[in-house]
Amino acid sequence: MGGLSEDLSSTTLHLDSDNNQRVYFVPYRWWKDAHDSLTGDADGERGLPFLASPGSSYAGPMKIINNIFNSDLVFNLKREEDSSQNSENGEVGISGRDYALVSGEMWVQALKWHIDSKSSTRNGGSFSVAEANIADVYPLQLRLSIQREANLLGVRISKKDNVVELFRRACKIFNIESELLRIWDFSGQTISFFSNSNMQRQSDQEVLLELQVYGLSDFIKCKEGKKDELANSILGNSSGTSLAMNGASGTGSSGCFFVNSSVFSGSSREAGSLGLTGLQNLGNTCFMNSALQCLVHTPKLVDYFLGDYDKEINYDNPLGMNGEIALAFGDLLRKLWAPGASPVAPRTFKSKLARFAPQFSGFNQHDSQELLAFLLDGLHEDLNRVKKKPYVEAKDGDGRPDNDIADEYWQNHLARSDSIIVDVCQGQYKSTLVCPVCKKVSTTFDPFMYLSLPLPSTTMRTMTLTVVNTDGSTPTPYTITVPKSGKWEDLIKALSIKCSLREDETLLVAEVYNYRIIRYLEEPADSLSLIRDGDRLVAYRLAKDDEQVPLVVFMHQRIEEQYINGKHSTIPKAFGFPLLTKLPSAFNGSDIQDIYKKLLSPFQVSTQYALEENHTSDIDTIEKTREEENGTNSPSACVIDPLRSEDGVSSPSDADFQFYTTDEKGTIKGSEIQVGESLVGSEKSKRLYVLVSWPEKQIERYDTRLLTSLPEVFKSSFFTKRPQESVSLYKCLEGFLQEEPLGPEDMWFCPSCKKHCQASKKLDLWRLPEILVIHLKRFSYSRFLKNKLETYVDFPVDDLDLSMYVAYKNDQTCTRYVLYAISNHYGSMGGGHYTAFVHQGGDQWYDFDDSHVNPIGLDKIKSSAAYVLFYRRVVA
């Protein structure tokens, strides 16, 4: 274990229980099977054997009385000199009363061998500490003393130092009344006890040693019956010693790992389960906690940082951080994987992060993927095995096979970058650029640490348009979904289906602004990106004609009275969206008025007014017949006046509409259109623009609110969200790999043309990493707008198959992956929250929400909050 440090307040020495040098107490046969198989030498290292015998807690005249009232478990260990004979006869370990003391590294290797042996017979998988079900580990506190005259090692296990349930287990394990108990020390720990000068000076000097007990009983479950008892036994610890958390004991010794009461009370996880430790939120650090939990549960990284990783720290790398990021991360990982650990406050790591990456300083919310990218790169540089990077120059392919070029690029990369991060997390993709002018092809093979995939479904947008009919039916808004980068013909097709357009009908779409049509959207090839969410669109449903016929566009105007400085005045004011329909080949003023009133019929608010209008039409018909009989046909005689006196004589009235010719903007009030006047449209546009002046009584007869309510294409508010979109992860990958032209800001310099050009770029996966990190690009940024995409991505959990997406077909490379961690983001960009989902053996997943760790069902793993996915390759 490390050195001994003396506690000045007592006669107890605390062993420095560095994570690297922990001592594990395991069944001897379990250890021996693994050791013999790994070394191939059954007669190799045997360790120091000790035989247990009854002992006494106290000496002197009060020995008998003290032993009666003291319930501590006490025994002695004496070294056996002739134990090799027992071993040769095959008696060791068979009785189940033989145990071994091994170091942490030995324990991991033995555990790996046992799990791999089981996995190989089951599914060919391989073991990692992060994946194995190793919850059957719990700490046990022992007090050791040396009796020099008898050359004995005294052992005392006290209730004061241990939880009641763990003390009971110890009594069963170390019961030496019925049969012999042997302990074989392979850790070298006992030698350090006997050689320690402090212990040799005082015979009553005790050393507090923590054993990590493994493989001797089922792990503790937090059942209701046990939880309170365990918690109370800790809270009621009469020794007055505060139980330590993550290496800090109540006496100030940082060397001992004690079980904390929070492990047993107020937590849904199982006590002693390794790796199920939360991270305290230091203030908007959920983004950091989420990324860290995913990394500290990455299989090969766990094994690496639980080992002697500090030997590979590159302190001379100018691109590194003097090993400080690697050391801080390694220390944090070990605390999180400590048996029985309580939630860890990552203050040291946070301070190191802020020092080397000031963008993460303070307590603002940040992006977990950005932190992940920095941390992976920082760990790589701190742990880069290359001390002096050679200069390498990329060579052109010159027609060589891609395999040769890719291998050359990869070897050049490894010559400068060689670390555990490269070993585990880095892959290689092929990048192909083609000049649009000379067709020059440039191929490079570049490394990648993660894949940032676009969300193809985000190219879809919802749009609302109002369809106006010319048959007298009410205008109706329709919401459709179209490709965001689509053409105008895509919108027309979707809207035609939505409104059940007949084959003999067509749609004319126009944008309305300030109560007038500012443009017609008639070009099928125009991009939909020209339409903004705040625009208002009207689709006029018209009859389909083989030849061009003129259109009439009606704009509405009402007269408002105002009093300015006591003077009465009237001003015209536009309102409502324009009404539009087709005209017959020959028409006059009477036709214009009839068409307009038919278009207004859906907006009538009273049947009384409707009857009056019908009555007026009948009178008009009679008058027209009389005029024809009398041979008169003057325009003045044909003016429609719906109001009549009782004797049938017409009188002037302001109750009817007045029609005027105007321009497309509706700003010019031309001559008034008379009933019998023949009209023609604009020769340029084949459209007749008419301004209709509404008298006050007509305003009362129609519901003008319907005429003025025109919804936006998409109105965003706190309560309205775009419909949930869904896309498969494979579609995202296809979008990432598809060929596309470079943007104007990413122009490529063509070596043949000797100038920059907008080349086309194609990516292909070439070499896959062992750990594949996939970043879903949910956040979009522009100069004025930040947006989060809530698209639901359907990603595989147990079988991500990339065989169809790898350009380099190698039978030796497995292309199948399983998911083991997810970094989630909930809410909006400004006030969101990050969590992590982590797989912990079998079908069990856990939700890491800062300091809270709870089981979560497999059915809840997939959600629209998934942001960064962590996959590990399945060993074939």
mmCIF file of C-alpha atoms in Angstrom, residues 110 116 176 215 325 813 827 850 863:
data_model
loop_
_atom_site.group_PDB
_atom_site.id
_atom_site.type_symbol
_atom_site.label_atom_id
_atom_site.label_comp_id
_atom_site.label_asym_id
_atom_site.label_seq_id
_atom_site.Cartn_x
_atom_site.Cartn_y
_atom_site.Cartn_z
ATOM 1 C CA ALA A 110 -7.680 -12.244 -12.477
ATOM 2 C CA ASP A 116 -13.253 -13.681 -20.496
ATOM 3 C CA ILE A 176 -11.605 -20.146 13.041
ATOM 4 C CA GLY A 215 -16.181 -13.010 -4.263
ATOM 5 C CA ILE A 325 -5.385 17.140 -17.190
ATOM 6 C CA THR A 813 -12.277 -5.725 -38.912
ATOM 7 C CA GLY A 827 -34.712 21.855 -22.691
ATOM 8 C CA ASP A 850 -25.376 14.954 -11.310
ATOM 9 C CA SER A 863 -35.422 10.072 -26.582
#
